[in-house]
Coordinates of C-alpha atoms in Angstrom, one line a residue:
Chain A
X1 CA 13.4 -13.4 3.5
X2 CA 14.5 -13.7 7.1
X3 CA 17.1 -16.5 7.7
X4 CA 14.7 -18.5 9.9
X5 CA 12.4 -19.2 6.9
X6 CA 15.1 -20.7 4.7
X7 CA 14.9 -24.5 4.7
X8 CA 18.2 -25.5 6.4
X9 CA 20.9 -26.6 3.8
X10 CA 21.1 -30.1 5.2
X11 CA 17.4 -30.6 4.7
X12 CA 17.1 -28.8 1.4
X13 CA 17.2 -30.7 -1.9
X14 CA 18.5 -28.6 -4.8
X15 CA 16.9 -29.3 -8.2
X16 CA 17.4 -27.4 -11.5
X17 CA 14.4 -25.2 -12.4
X18 CA 14.0 -26.9 -15.8
X19 CA 13.8 -30.3 -14.2
X20 CA 11.4 -29.4 -11.4
X21 CA 9.3 -27.5 -13.9
X22 CA 8.9 -30.7 -15.9
X23 CA 8.1 -32.8 -12.8
X24 CA 5.6 -30.3 -11.4
X25 CA 3.9 -29.8 -14.8
X26 CA 3.3 -33.6 -15.0
X27 CA 2.0 -33.8 -11.5
X28 CA -0.6 -31.1 -12.3
X29 CA -1.4 -33.0 -15.5
X30 CA -2.2 -36.1 -13.5
X31 CA -4.8 -34.1 -11.6
X32 CA -6.6 -33.5 -14.9
X33 CA -5.4 -30.0 -15.8
X34 CA -5.0 -29.3 -19.5
X35 CA -1.3 -29.2 -20.6
X36 CA -1.2 -25.4 -20.9
X37 CA -2.7 -24.9 -17.5
X38 CA -0.4 -27.4 -15.9
X39 CA 2.6 -25.6 -17.3
X40 CA 1.2 -22.2 -16.1
X41 CA 0.6 -23.4 -12.5
X42 CA 4.0 -25.0 -12.4
X43 CA 5.7 -21.8 -13.7
X44 CA 4.1 -19.7 -10.8
X45 CA 5.4 -22.1 -8.2
X46 CA 8.9 -22.3 -9.7
X47 CA 9.0 -18.5 -10.0
X48 CA 8.7 -18.4 -6.2
X49 CA 11.4 -21.0 -5.6
X50 CA 13.7 -19.3 -8.1
X51 CA 13.4 -16.0 -6.2
X52 CA 14.0 -17.7 -2.8
X53 CA 10.4 -17.4 -1.7
X54 CA 10.3 -21.0 -0.3
X55 CA 7.0 -20.3 1.4
X56 CA 5.2 -20.0 -1.9
X57 CA 7.2 -22.6 -3.9
X58 CA 6.8 -26.3 -4.7
X59 CA 7.7 -27.8 -1.3
X60 CA 5.2 -25.7 0.7
X61 CA 2.3 -25.4 -1.8
X62 CA 2.0 -28.2 -4.4
X63 CA 0.8 -30.8 -1.9
X64 CA -2.2 -28.7 -0.9
X65 CA -3.1 -27.8 -4.5
X66 CA -3.1 -31.5 -5.5
X67 CA -5.2 -32.3 -2.5
X68 CA -7.8 -29.7 -3.5
X69 CA -8.0 -31.0 -7.0
X70 CA -8.4 -34.6 -5.8
X71 CA -11.1 -33.5 -3.4
X72 CA -12.9 -31.6 -6.1
X73 CA -12.5 -28.3 -4.3
X74 CA -10.8 -26.8 -7.3
X75 CA -12.1 -27.0 -10.9
X76 CA -9.3 -28.6 -13.0
X77 CA -10.7 -27.3 -16.3
X78 CA -12.0 -23.8 -15.6
X79 CA -13.8 -21.9 -18.3
X80 CA -12.9 -18.4 -17.1
X81 CA -14.9 -15.5 -18.7
X82 CA -15.3 -11.8 -18.7
X83 CA -18.4 -11.1 -16.5
X84 CA -18.6 -7.4 -16.8
X85 CA -16.5 -4.8 -18.6
X86 CA -16.3 -1.0 -19.1
X87 CA -13.5 0.6 -21.0
X88 CA -10.2 0.1 -19.2
X89 CA -11.7 -2.2 -16.5
X90 CA -13.3 -5.7 -16.3
X91 CA -14.3 -8.4 -13.9
X92 CA -13.5 -12.0 -14.7
X93 CA -15.2 -15.1 -13.3
X94 CA -12.5 -17.7 -12.6
X95 CA -15.0 -20.6 -12.6
X96 CA -13.5 -22.1 -9.5
X97 CA -10.0 -22.7 -11.0
X98 CA -6.7 -22.5 -9.3
X99 CA -5.6 -18.9 -8.9
X100 CA -2.3 -19.5 -10.6
X101 CA -4.2 -20.9 -13.6
X102 CA -6.8 -18.1 -14.0
X103 CA -4.8 -15.2 -12.4
X104 CA -2.3 -14.8 -15.2
X105 CA -5.2 -14.3 -17.6
X106 CA -6.3 -11.4 -15.3
X107 CA -3.0 -9.6 -15.6
X108 CA -2.8 -10.2 -19.3
X109 CA -6.2 -8.6 -19.7
X110 CA -5.1 -5.6 -17.6
X111 CA -2.0 -5.2 -19.8
X112 CA -4.1 -5.4 -22.9
X113 CA -6.4 -2.6 -21.6
X114 CA -3.5 -0.5 -20.4
X115 CA -2.1 -0.6 -24.0
X116 CA -5.4 0.9 -25.2
X117 CA -6.3 3.3 -22.4
X118 CA -3.0 4.0 -20.5
X119 CA -4.2 1.9 -17.5
X120 CA -6.0 -1.4 -17.2
X121 CA -7.7 -2.8 -14.1
X122 CA -9.0 -6.3 -13.7
X123 CA -10.6 -8.2 -10.8
X124 CA -10.8 -12.0 -10.9
X125 CA -13.4 -13.6 -8.6
X126 CA -14.4 -17.2 -7.9
X127 CA -10.8 -18.3 -7.9
X128 CA -8.3 -20.3 -5.7
X129 CA -4.9 -19.5 -4.3
X130 CA -2.7 -17.6 -6.8
X131 CA 0.7 -18.3 -5.3
X132 CA 3.3 -15.5 -5.1
X133 CA 1.8 -12.1 -6.0
X134 CA 5.2 -11.0 -7.4
X135 CA 4.6 -13.3 -10.4
X136 CA 1.7 -11.0 -11.6
X137 CA 3.5 -7.7 -10.9
X138 CA 6.4 -9.2 -12.9
X139 CA 4.0 -10.0 -15.9
X140 CA 3.4 -6.2 -16.2
X141 CA 7.1 -5.4 -15.8
X142 CA 7.9 -7.8 -18.7
X143 CA 5.5 -5.7 -20.8
X144 CA 7.4 -2.6 -19.7
X145 CA 4.5 -1.5 -17.4
X146 CA 4.0 -0.9 -13.7
X147 CA 2.0 -3.7 -12.2
X148 CA -0.1 -4.0 -9.0
X149 CA -1.4 -7.4 -7.9
X150 CA -3.2 -8.3 -4.7
X151 CA -5.4 -11.1 -3.5
X152 CA -7.7 -12.0 -0.6
X153 CA -5.9 -14.8 1.3
X154 CA -7.7 -16.8 4.0
X155 CA -9.2 -15.0 7.1
X156 CA -6.3 -15.2 9.5
X157 CA -5.6 -11.6 10.6
X158 CA -6.9 -10.0 13.7
X159 CA -7.3 -6.2 13.1
X160 CA -5.7 -3.8 15.6
X161 CA -7.5 -4.2 19.0
X162 CA -9.6 -7.1 17.7
X163 CA -10.0 -10.5 19.4
X164 CA -11.2 -12.2 16.3
X165 CA -9.8 -13.0 12.9
X166 CA -11.6 -10.8 10.4
X167 CA -9.3 -10.2 7.4
X168 CA -7.1 -12.0 5.0
X169 CA -3.3 -12.0 5.2
X170 CA -3.6 -10.3 1.9
X171 CA -0.3 -9.7 0.0
X172 CA 0.3 -6.6 -2.2
X173 CA 2.8 -6.8 -5.0
X174 CA 4.0 -3.9 -7.1
X175 CA 6.6 -4.1 -9.9
X176 CA 8.2 -1.3 -12.0
X177 CA 10.7 -1.6 -14.9
X178 CA 14.0 0.2 -14.8
X179 CA 16.5 1.3 -17.4
X180 CA 19.7 -0.1 -15.9
X181 CA 19.2 -1.8 -12.6
X182 CA 17.1 -5.0 -12.0
X183 CA 13.4 -4.1 -11.9
X184 CA 11.8 -3.0 -8.7
X185 CA 9.6 -5.9 -7.5
X186 CA 7.9 -5.7 -4.1
X187 CA 5.7 -8.5 -2.7
X188 CA 4.7 -8.7 0.9
X189 CA 1.9 -9.7 3.2
X190 CA -0.1 -7.0 4.9
X191 CA 0.2 -9.1 8.0
X192 CA 3.3 -9.1 10.2
X193 CA 4.4 -12.2 8.3
X194 CA 2.8 -14.3 5.5
X195 CA 0.4 -17.1 6.7
X196 CA 2.5 -19.5 4.6
X197 CA 5.6 -18.5 6.6
X198 CA 3.8 -19.2 9.9
X199 CA 3.0 -22.7 8.5
X200 CA 6.7 -23.0 7.4
X201 CA 7.8 -21.9 10.9
X202 CA 5.6 -24.6 12.4
X203 CA 7.1 -27.2 9.9
X204 CA 10.7 -26.1 10.6
X205 CA 10.1 -25.8 14.4
X206 CA 11.4 -22.2 14.5
X207 CA 10.2 -19.4 16.8
X208 CA 8.0 -16.4 15.8
X209 CA 9.2 -12.9 16.6
X210 CA 7.6 -10.3 18.9
X211 CA 4.6 -8.6 17.3
X212 CA 3.9 -11.4 14.7
X213 CA 1.0 -13.2 16.4
X214 CA -1.5 -12.6 19.2
X215 CA -2.7 -14.8 22.0
X216 CA -6.2 -16.2 21.7
X217 CA -7.7 -13.0 23.1
X218 CA -6.1 -10.9 20.4
X219 CA -3.3 -9.4 22.6
X220 CA -0.1 -9.1 20.7
X221 CA 2.6 -11.5 21.9
X222 CA 5.6 -9.3 22.4
X223 CA 8.3 -11.9 23.0
X224 CA 9.9 -14.6 20.8
X225 CA 7.9 -17.8 21.2
X226 CA 7.1 -21.1 19.7
X227 CA 3.7 -21.1 18.0
X228 CA 1.3 -21.8 20.9
X229 CA -0.9 -24.9 21.0
X230 CA -4.7 -24.1 20.8
X231 CA -7.6 -25.9 22.3
X232 CA -8.6 -27.1 18.9
X233 CA -5.4 -28.4 17.3
X234 CA -6.7 -27.4 13.9
X235 CA -6.7 -23.7 15.0
X236 CA -4.1 -21.5 13.4
X237 CA -2.6 -18.6 15.4
X238 CA -4.1 -15.2 14.9
X239 CA -1.6 -13.2 12.8
X240 CA -1.2 -9.5 13.5
X241 CA -1.2 -6.8 10.9
X242 CA 2.2 -5.5 9.9
X243 CA 3.5 -3.1 12.5
X244 CA 2.4 -5.6 15.2
X245 CA 1.2 -3.1 17.8
X246 CA -0.8 0.1 17.4
X247 CA 2.2 2.2 18.4
X248 CA 4.4 0.7 15.7
X249 CA 1.7 1.1 13.1
X250 CA -0.4 -2.1 13.1
X251 CA -3.4 0.1 12.0
X252 CA -1.5 0.6 8.7
X253 CA -1.1 -3.1 8.1
X254 CA -4.8 -3.5 9.1
X255 CA -5.9 -0.9 6.6
X256 CA -3.7 -2.1 3.7
X257 CA -5.4 -5.5 4.3
X258 CA -8.8 -3.8 4.1
X259 CA -7.7 -2.0 0.9
X260 CA -6.7 -5.4 -0.7
X261 CA -10.2 -6.7 0.3
X262 CA -11.8 -3.7 -1.3
X263 CA -9.9 -4.1 -4.6
X264 CA -10.5 -7.9 -4.7
X265 CA -13.8 -8.8 -3.1
X266 CA -15.2 -5.3 -3.3
X267 CA -14.6 -4.6 -7.0
X268 CA -15.3 -8.3 -7.8
X269 CA -18.6 -8.1 -5.9
X270 CA -17.6 -11.3 -4.1
X271 CA -17.8 -10.1 -0.4
X272 CA -15.0 -9.1 2.0
X273 CA -13.0 -11.1 4.6
X274 CA -15.3 -13.7 6.3
X275 CA -18.1 -12.7 4.0
X276 CA -16.4 -13.8 0.8
X277 CA -18.8 -15.9 -1.3
X278 CA -17.4 -17.8 -4.3
X279 CA -13.9 -18.7 -3.2
X280 CA -11.5 -15.8 -3.3
X281 CA -10.7 -12.8 -5.6
X282 CA -7.6 -11.2 -7.0
X283 CA -7.0 -7.7 -8.4
X284 CA -4.6 -6.6 -11.1
X285 CA -3.7 -3.1 -12.3
X286 CA -1.2 -2.3 -15.1
X287 CA 0.0 1.3 -15.8
X288 CA 1.4 1.8 -19.3
X289 CA 4.4 4.1 -19.1
Chain B
X1 CA -4.1 9.6 16.1
X2 CA -2.1 8.7 19.2
X3 CA -3.0 10.7 22.3
X4 CA 0.5 12.4 22.4
X5 CA -0.1 14.2 19.2
X6 CA -3.3 15.9 20.3
X7 CA -2.7 19.5 21.4
X8 CA -3.4 19.5 25.1
X9 CA -6.9 20.9 25.9
X10 CA -5.5 23.8 28.0
X11 CA -3.4 24.9 25.1
X12 CA -5.9 24.3 22.4
X13 CA -8.2 27.0 21.0
X14 CA -11.5 25.8 19.7
X15 CA -13.0 27.7 16.7
X16 CA -16.0 26.8 14.6
X17 CA -15.1 25.4 11.1
X18 CA -17.0 28.1 9.3
X19 CA -15.2 30.9 11.2
X20 CA -11.7 29.5 10.8
X21 CA -12.5 28.8 7.1
X22 CA -13.3 32.5 6.6
X23 CA -10.1 33.6 8.4
X24 CA -7.8 31.2 6.7
X25 CA -9.3 32.0 3.2
X26 CA -8.6 35.7 3.8
X27 CA -5.0 35.0 5.0
X28 CA -4.4 33.1 1.7
X29 CA -6.0 36.0 -0.2
X30 CA -3.5 38.4 1.4
X31 CA -0.6 36.3 -0.1
X32 CA -2.0 37.0 -3.6
X33 CA -4.0 33.8 -4.3
X34 CA -7.2 34.2 -6.4
X35 CA -10.4 33.9 -4.3
X36 CA -11.2 30.5 -5.5
X37 CA -7.7 29.1 -4.8
X38 CA -7.7 30.7 -1.3
X39 CA -10.9 29.0 -0.5
X40 CA -9.7 25.7 -1.9
X41 CA -6.4 25.8 0.1
X42 CA -8.3 26.7 3.3
X43 CA -10.8 23.9 2.8
X44 CA -8.0 21.3 2.6
X45 CA -6.5 22.6 5.9
X46 CA -9.8 22.7 7.7
X47 CA -10.7 19.2 6.4
X48 CA -7.7 18.0 8.4
X49 CA -8.6 19.8 11.6
X50 CA -12.2 18.7 11.4
X51 CA -11.0 15.1 11.2
X52 CA -8.7 15.5 14.1
X53 CA -5.5 15.4 12.0
X54 CA -3.9 18.4 13.9
X55 CA -0.6 17.7 12.3
X56 CA -2.0 18.7 8.8
X57 CA -4.3 21.4 9.9
X58 CA -4.2 25.2 10.3
X59 CA -2.0 25.5 13.4
X60 CA 0.8 23.2 12.1
X61 CA 0.8 24.2 8.3
X62 CA -0.5 27.6 7.5
X63 CA 2.5 29.5 8.8
X64 CA 4.9 27.6 6.5
X65 CA 2.6 28.0 3.5
X66 CA 2.4 31.8 4.0
X67 CA 6.1 31.9 4.5
X68 CA 6.7 30.1 1.2
X69 CA 4.3 32.5 -0.7
X70 CA 6.0 35.5 0.8
X71 CA 9.5 34.2 -0.1
X72 CA 8.3 33.5 -3.7
X73 CA 8.9 29.7 -3.3
X74 CA 5.3 29.0 -4.3
X75 CA 3.5 30.4 -7.3
X76 CA 0.4 32.2 -6.0
X77 CA -1.3 32.2 -9.4
X78 CA -0.5 28.8 -11.0
X79 CA -1.7 28.1 -14.5
X80 CA -1.8 24.3 -14.2
X81 CA -2.2 22.5 -17.5
X82 CA -2.4 18.9 -18.9
X83 CA 1.1 18.1 -20.2
X84 CA 0.5 14.7 -21.6
X85 CA -2.6 12.5 -21.9
X86 CA -3.6 9.1 -23.2
X87 CA -7.1 7.7 -22.7
X88 CA -7.7 7.2 -19.0
X89 CA -4.4 8.8 -17.8
X90 CA -2.7 12.2 -17.8
X91 CA 0.1 14.2 -16.4
X92 CA -0.5 17.7 -15.1
X93 CA 2.1 20.4 -14.6
X94 CA 1.2 22.2 -11.4
X95 CA 3.2 25.4 -12.4
X96 CA 4.8 25.6 -9.0
X97 CA 1.5 26.2 -7.1
X98 CA 0.6 25.0 -3.6
X99 CA -0.3 21.3 -3.7
X100 CA -3.7 22.0 -2.1
X101 CA -4.5 24.4 -4.9
X102 CA -3.5 22.3 -7.9
X103 CA -4.0 18.8 -6.3
X104 CA -7.8 18.9 -6.2
X105 CA -7.8 19.5 -10.0
X106 CA -5.8 16.3 -10.3
X107 CA -8.3 14.2 -8.5
X108 CA -11.2 15.9 -10.4
X109 CA -9.5 15.0 -13.7
X110 CA -9.0 11.4 -12.5
X111 CA -12.8 11.2 -11.6
X112 CA -13.7 12.6 -15.0
X113 CA -11.7 10.0 -16.8
X114 CA -13.0 7.2 -14.5
X115 CA -16.5 8.2 -15.6
X116 CA -15.5 7.6 -19.2
X117 CA -13.2 4.6 -18.9
X118 CA -14.0 2.9 -15.6
X119 CA -10.7 4.1 -14.0
X120 CA -8.8 7.4 -14.2
X121 CA -5.2 8.0 -13.2
X122 CA -3.5 11.4 -13.0
X123 CA -0.1 12.5 -11.8
X124 CA 0.5 16.2 -10.9
X125 CA 4.2 17.3 -11.0
X126 CA 5.8 20.7 -10.2
X127 CA 3.7 21.2 -7.2
X128 CA 4.0 22.0 -3.5
X129 CA 2.7 20.4 -0.3
X130 CA -0.8 19.1 -0.7
X131 CA -1.8 18.7 2.9
X132 CA -3.7 15.7 4.2
X133 CA -3.9 13.0 1.5
X134 CA -7.3 11.8 2.8
X135 CA -8.9 15.0 1.3
X136 CA -8.2 13.7 -2.2
X137 CA -9.3 10.1 -1.5
X138 CA -12.5 11.7 -0.1
X139 CA -13.1 13.6 -3.3
X140 CA -13.4 10.3 -5.1
X141 CA -15.6 8.9 -2.3
X142 CA -18.0 11.9 -2.7
X143 CA -18.3 10.9 -6.4
X144 CA -19.1 7.4 -5.3
X145 CA -15.7 6.1 -6.4
X146 CA -12.8 4.4 -4.8
X147 CA -9.9 6.9 -4.6
X148 CA -6.2 6.6 -4.2
X149 CA -4.0 9.6 -3.4
X150 CA -0.3 9.7 -2.7
X151 CA 2.5 12.3 -2.7
X152 CA 6.3 12.6 -2.5
X153 CA 6.9 14.4 0.8
X154 CA 10.4 15.7 1.7
X155 CA 13.4 13.3 1.9
X156 CA 13.4 12.3 5.5
X157 CA 13.2 8.5 5.6
X158 CA 16.1 6.2 6.0
X159 CA 15.5 3.0 4.1
X160 CA 15.9 -0.3 6.1
X161 CA 19.7 -0.7 6.9
X162 CA 20.5 2.7 5.4
X163 CA 22.5 5.4 7.2
X164 CA 21.2 8.1 4.9
X165 CA 17.8 9.8 4.2
X166 CA 16.8 8.7 0.7
X167 CA 13.0 8.7 0.5
X168 CA 10.0 10.8 1.3
X169 CA 7.8 10.2 4.3
X170 CA 5.2 9.6 1.6
X171 CA 1.6 9.2 2.7
X172 CA -0.8 6.9 0.9
X173 CA -4.6 7.5 1.2
X174 CA -7.4 5.2 0.0
X175 CA -11.1 5.9 0.3
X176 CA -14.1 3.7 -0.5
X177 CA -17.8 4.6 -0.3
X178 CA -20.1 2.3 1.7
X179 CA -23.9 1.7 1.7
X180 CA -24.7 2.1 5.4
X181 CA -21.6 2.8 7.5
X182 CA -19.4 5.9 7.2
X183 CA -17.0 5.6 4.2
X184 CA -13.7 3.8 4.6
X185 CA -10.9 6.5 4.5
X186 CA -7.3 5.5 5.2
X187 CA -4.5 8.0 5.2
X188 CA -1.1 7.3 6.7
X189 CA 2.5 7.9 6.2
X190 CA 4.7 5.1 4.9
X191 CA 7.2 6.1 7.6
X192 CA 6.8 5.0 11.2
X193 CA 5.1 8.3 11.9
X194 CA 4.4 11.4 9.7
X195 CA 7.1 14.0 9.4
X196 CA 4.6 16.6 10.5
X197 CA 4.0 14.6 13.6
X198 CA 7.7 14.6 14.5
X199 CA 7.7 18.4 14.2
X200 CA 4.5 18.5 16.3
X201 CA 6.2 16.2 18.9
X202 CA 9.1 18.7 19.0
X203 CA 6.7 21.6 19.4
X204 CA 4.7 19.8 22.2
X205 CA 7.9 18.5 23.9
X206 CA 6.7 14.9 23.8
X207 CA 8.8 11.7 23.4
X208 CA 9.0 9.6 20.3
X209 CA 8.3 5.8 20.6
X210 CA 10.7 2.9 20.0
X211 CA 11.2 2.2 16.3
X212 CA 10.1 5.7 15.1
X213 CA 13.5 7.3 14.4
X214 CA 17.1 6.3 14.0
X215 CA 20.3 7.7 15.5
X216 CA 22.6 9.6 13.1
X217 CA 24.2 6.3 11.8
X218 CA 20.8 5.0 10.8
X219 CA 20.4 2.5 13.7
X220 CA 16.8 2.3 14.9
X221 CA 16.4 3.9 18.4
X222 CA 14.4 1.2 20.3
X223 CA 13.5 3.1 23.4
X224 CA 11.2 6.0 24.2
X225 CA 13.3 9.2 23.9
X226 CA 13.1 12.9 23.3
X227 CA 14.1 13.9 19.8
X228 CA 17.9 14.0 20.0
X229 CA 19.8 17.2 19.2
X230 CA 22.0 17.1 16.1
X231 CA 25.3 18.7 15.3
X232 CA 23.5 21.0 13.0
X233 CA 20.4 22.3 14.9
X234 CA 18.6 22.6 11.5
X235 CA 18.9 18.8 11.0
X236 CA 15.8 16.8 11.4
X237 CA 15.9 13.2 12.8
X238 CA 16.0 10.3 10.3
X239 CA 12.5 8.8 10.4
X240 CA 12.3 5.0 10.0
X241 CA 9.9 3.3 7.6
X242 CA 6.7 1.9 9.1
X243 CA 7.6 -1.3 11.0
X244 CA 10.6 0.3 12.5
X245 CA 13.0 -2.7 12.3
X246 CA 13.6 -5.3 9.6
X247 CA 12.0 -8.0 11.8
X248 CA 8.8 -6.0 12.3
X249 CA 8.6 -5.3 8.6
X250 CA 10.4 -2.0 8.0
X251 CA 11.2 -3.3 4.5
X252 CA 7.4 -3.0 3.9
X253 CA 7.2 0.7 4.9
X254 CA 10.4 1.3 2.9
X255 CA 8.9 -0.4 -0.2
X256 CA 5.5 1.4 0.1
X257 CA 7.5 4.7 0.2
X258 CA 9.3 3.7 -3.0
X259 CA 5.9 2.7 -4.6
X260 CA 4.6 6.2 -3.8
X261 CA 7.8 7.7 -5.4
X262 CA 7.2 5.6 -8.5
X263 CA 3.5 6.7 -8.9
X264 CA 4.4 10.3 -8.2
X265 CA 7.9 11.2 -9.4
X266 CA 8.1 8.2 -11.7
X267 CA 4.8 8.5 -13.6
X268 CA 5.2 12.3 -13.5
X269 CA 8.8 12.1 -14.9
X270 CA 9.9 14.3 -12.1
X271 CA 12.6 12.2 -10.5
X272 CA 12.5 10.1 -7.3
X273 CA 13.5 10.9 -3.7
X274 CA 16.6 13.1 -3.6
X275 CA 16.5 13.3 -7.4
X276 CA 13.2 15.1 -7.6
X277 CA 13.5 18.0 -10.1
X278 CA 10.6 20.5 -10.2
X279 CA 9.2 20.6 -6.6
X280 CA 7.2 17.5 -5.8
X281 CA 4.6 15.3 -7.5
X282 CA 1.3 13.7 -6.5
X283 CA -0.7 10.8 -7.8
X284 CA -4.4 10.2 -8.0
X285 CA -6.4 7.2 -9.1
X286 CA -10.2 6.9 -9.2
X287 CA -12.0 3.6 -9.7
X288 CA -15.6 4.0 -10.9
X289 CA -17.8 1.3 -9.2

């Protein structure tokens, strides 16, 4: 992660993973989640913090999850179920639960099918934010498989040459086990920078780099700037696809975001980008090796 | 494709697809390829030209294929065979044939398995250059499936912060059928620009853009330049991962290139990057929808 996204040492509070896990689990329990689900959701958050992904950890995410439970925007006791299945693939209805509660079941199902058929592919629809995509790729790695995880996240990306936000800042994660070295685990947004990081930059008051965001007409801002104020203060900046400009390959970031939409909202029959219906969707593939 | 890569109109020769298909097929036949294989290899080249991908069409590729057949570097009568299989997945040994001869069998096998299991995943190892990756994604689209195709291509990319070429300029293609609009077909190099396009730029005498290549120490060249001359005139420039610099996300291009190596050389047990053993490998996944 770039230096600017690390919480400065004088502001950071260091807590042992075991202790924060206990605290976060009990906070989730207070929102009405069953014990097992509280622990699972806490584990996904603390996985991110332990790997240095502050943007997807406790300090940046927990507040909004609790808020969504309290407002009734997330189901705190989701009865997820397989909606459709065929051999090595299935679609799961997440019953409006938090993504980090129902998502891990998706990858477990993919791993199970990969054991039987060599590959397993699962889409979870009607689900909330699933946290750091790396967590799910790592589930496959821990089963000695190659794992792919992706999700539709918000609608904050302006495609190349667009003046409108039309796609999610969809992350793609891939993990592969290794014999000797630490496993390969990749997890990145298909946008120039993750949406959570833009929010973190706003919180930390740091500048964004050239090629990360566009002005309100969709023109890439090619200098280092503070996040501009918008007419409506609730508006978030339009984030550019990775690459930033057409010449540096923003059409690739744009397309990888579309691919994530296809694997999630497409395979989950839940609609793409601004046309998503029941919350969002995630996709998991496990390759048995 | 960026304007600079189009062959200028005054230099271009326009030929009807049917006529050039006939000519190219007969050229392949002269190198000893069976009729069916000659036609298949010609189709892949003309698919690229018809879609405006001059870099992967007849004018930029045929000469080097013929040269490889004449030198005996490619097997003109490959007996490809399934080496290993398990349910929805298999590995094919391409017997040293041209990638555009054995590759289409790989995607056909993936489609066949996807019909039976919902998803099919095939790796072809011991194979040559397979041309435009979009061709294979499109094979799946024509069967009303989502298709993924990727290949290990050369070792010309310097990872982020590297001073050495360690990875292929590996393209990734994904296709998805649609109801009303033309299908979604994405095909792009995981490098800033395809290796074939760098060669085309050299041929056409056009400049490369900032963030496309590095100097000989691996430092990204951030201005528009002619391709520099190297001590050894046979040396090709080091191509940067897409994103160009770390700040604009070159670690993403770098990682997607590694992911392609894992799906091709890894799943094909053929080695990755500079450690590839029997020629190169391709990977095909088809999702039945």
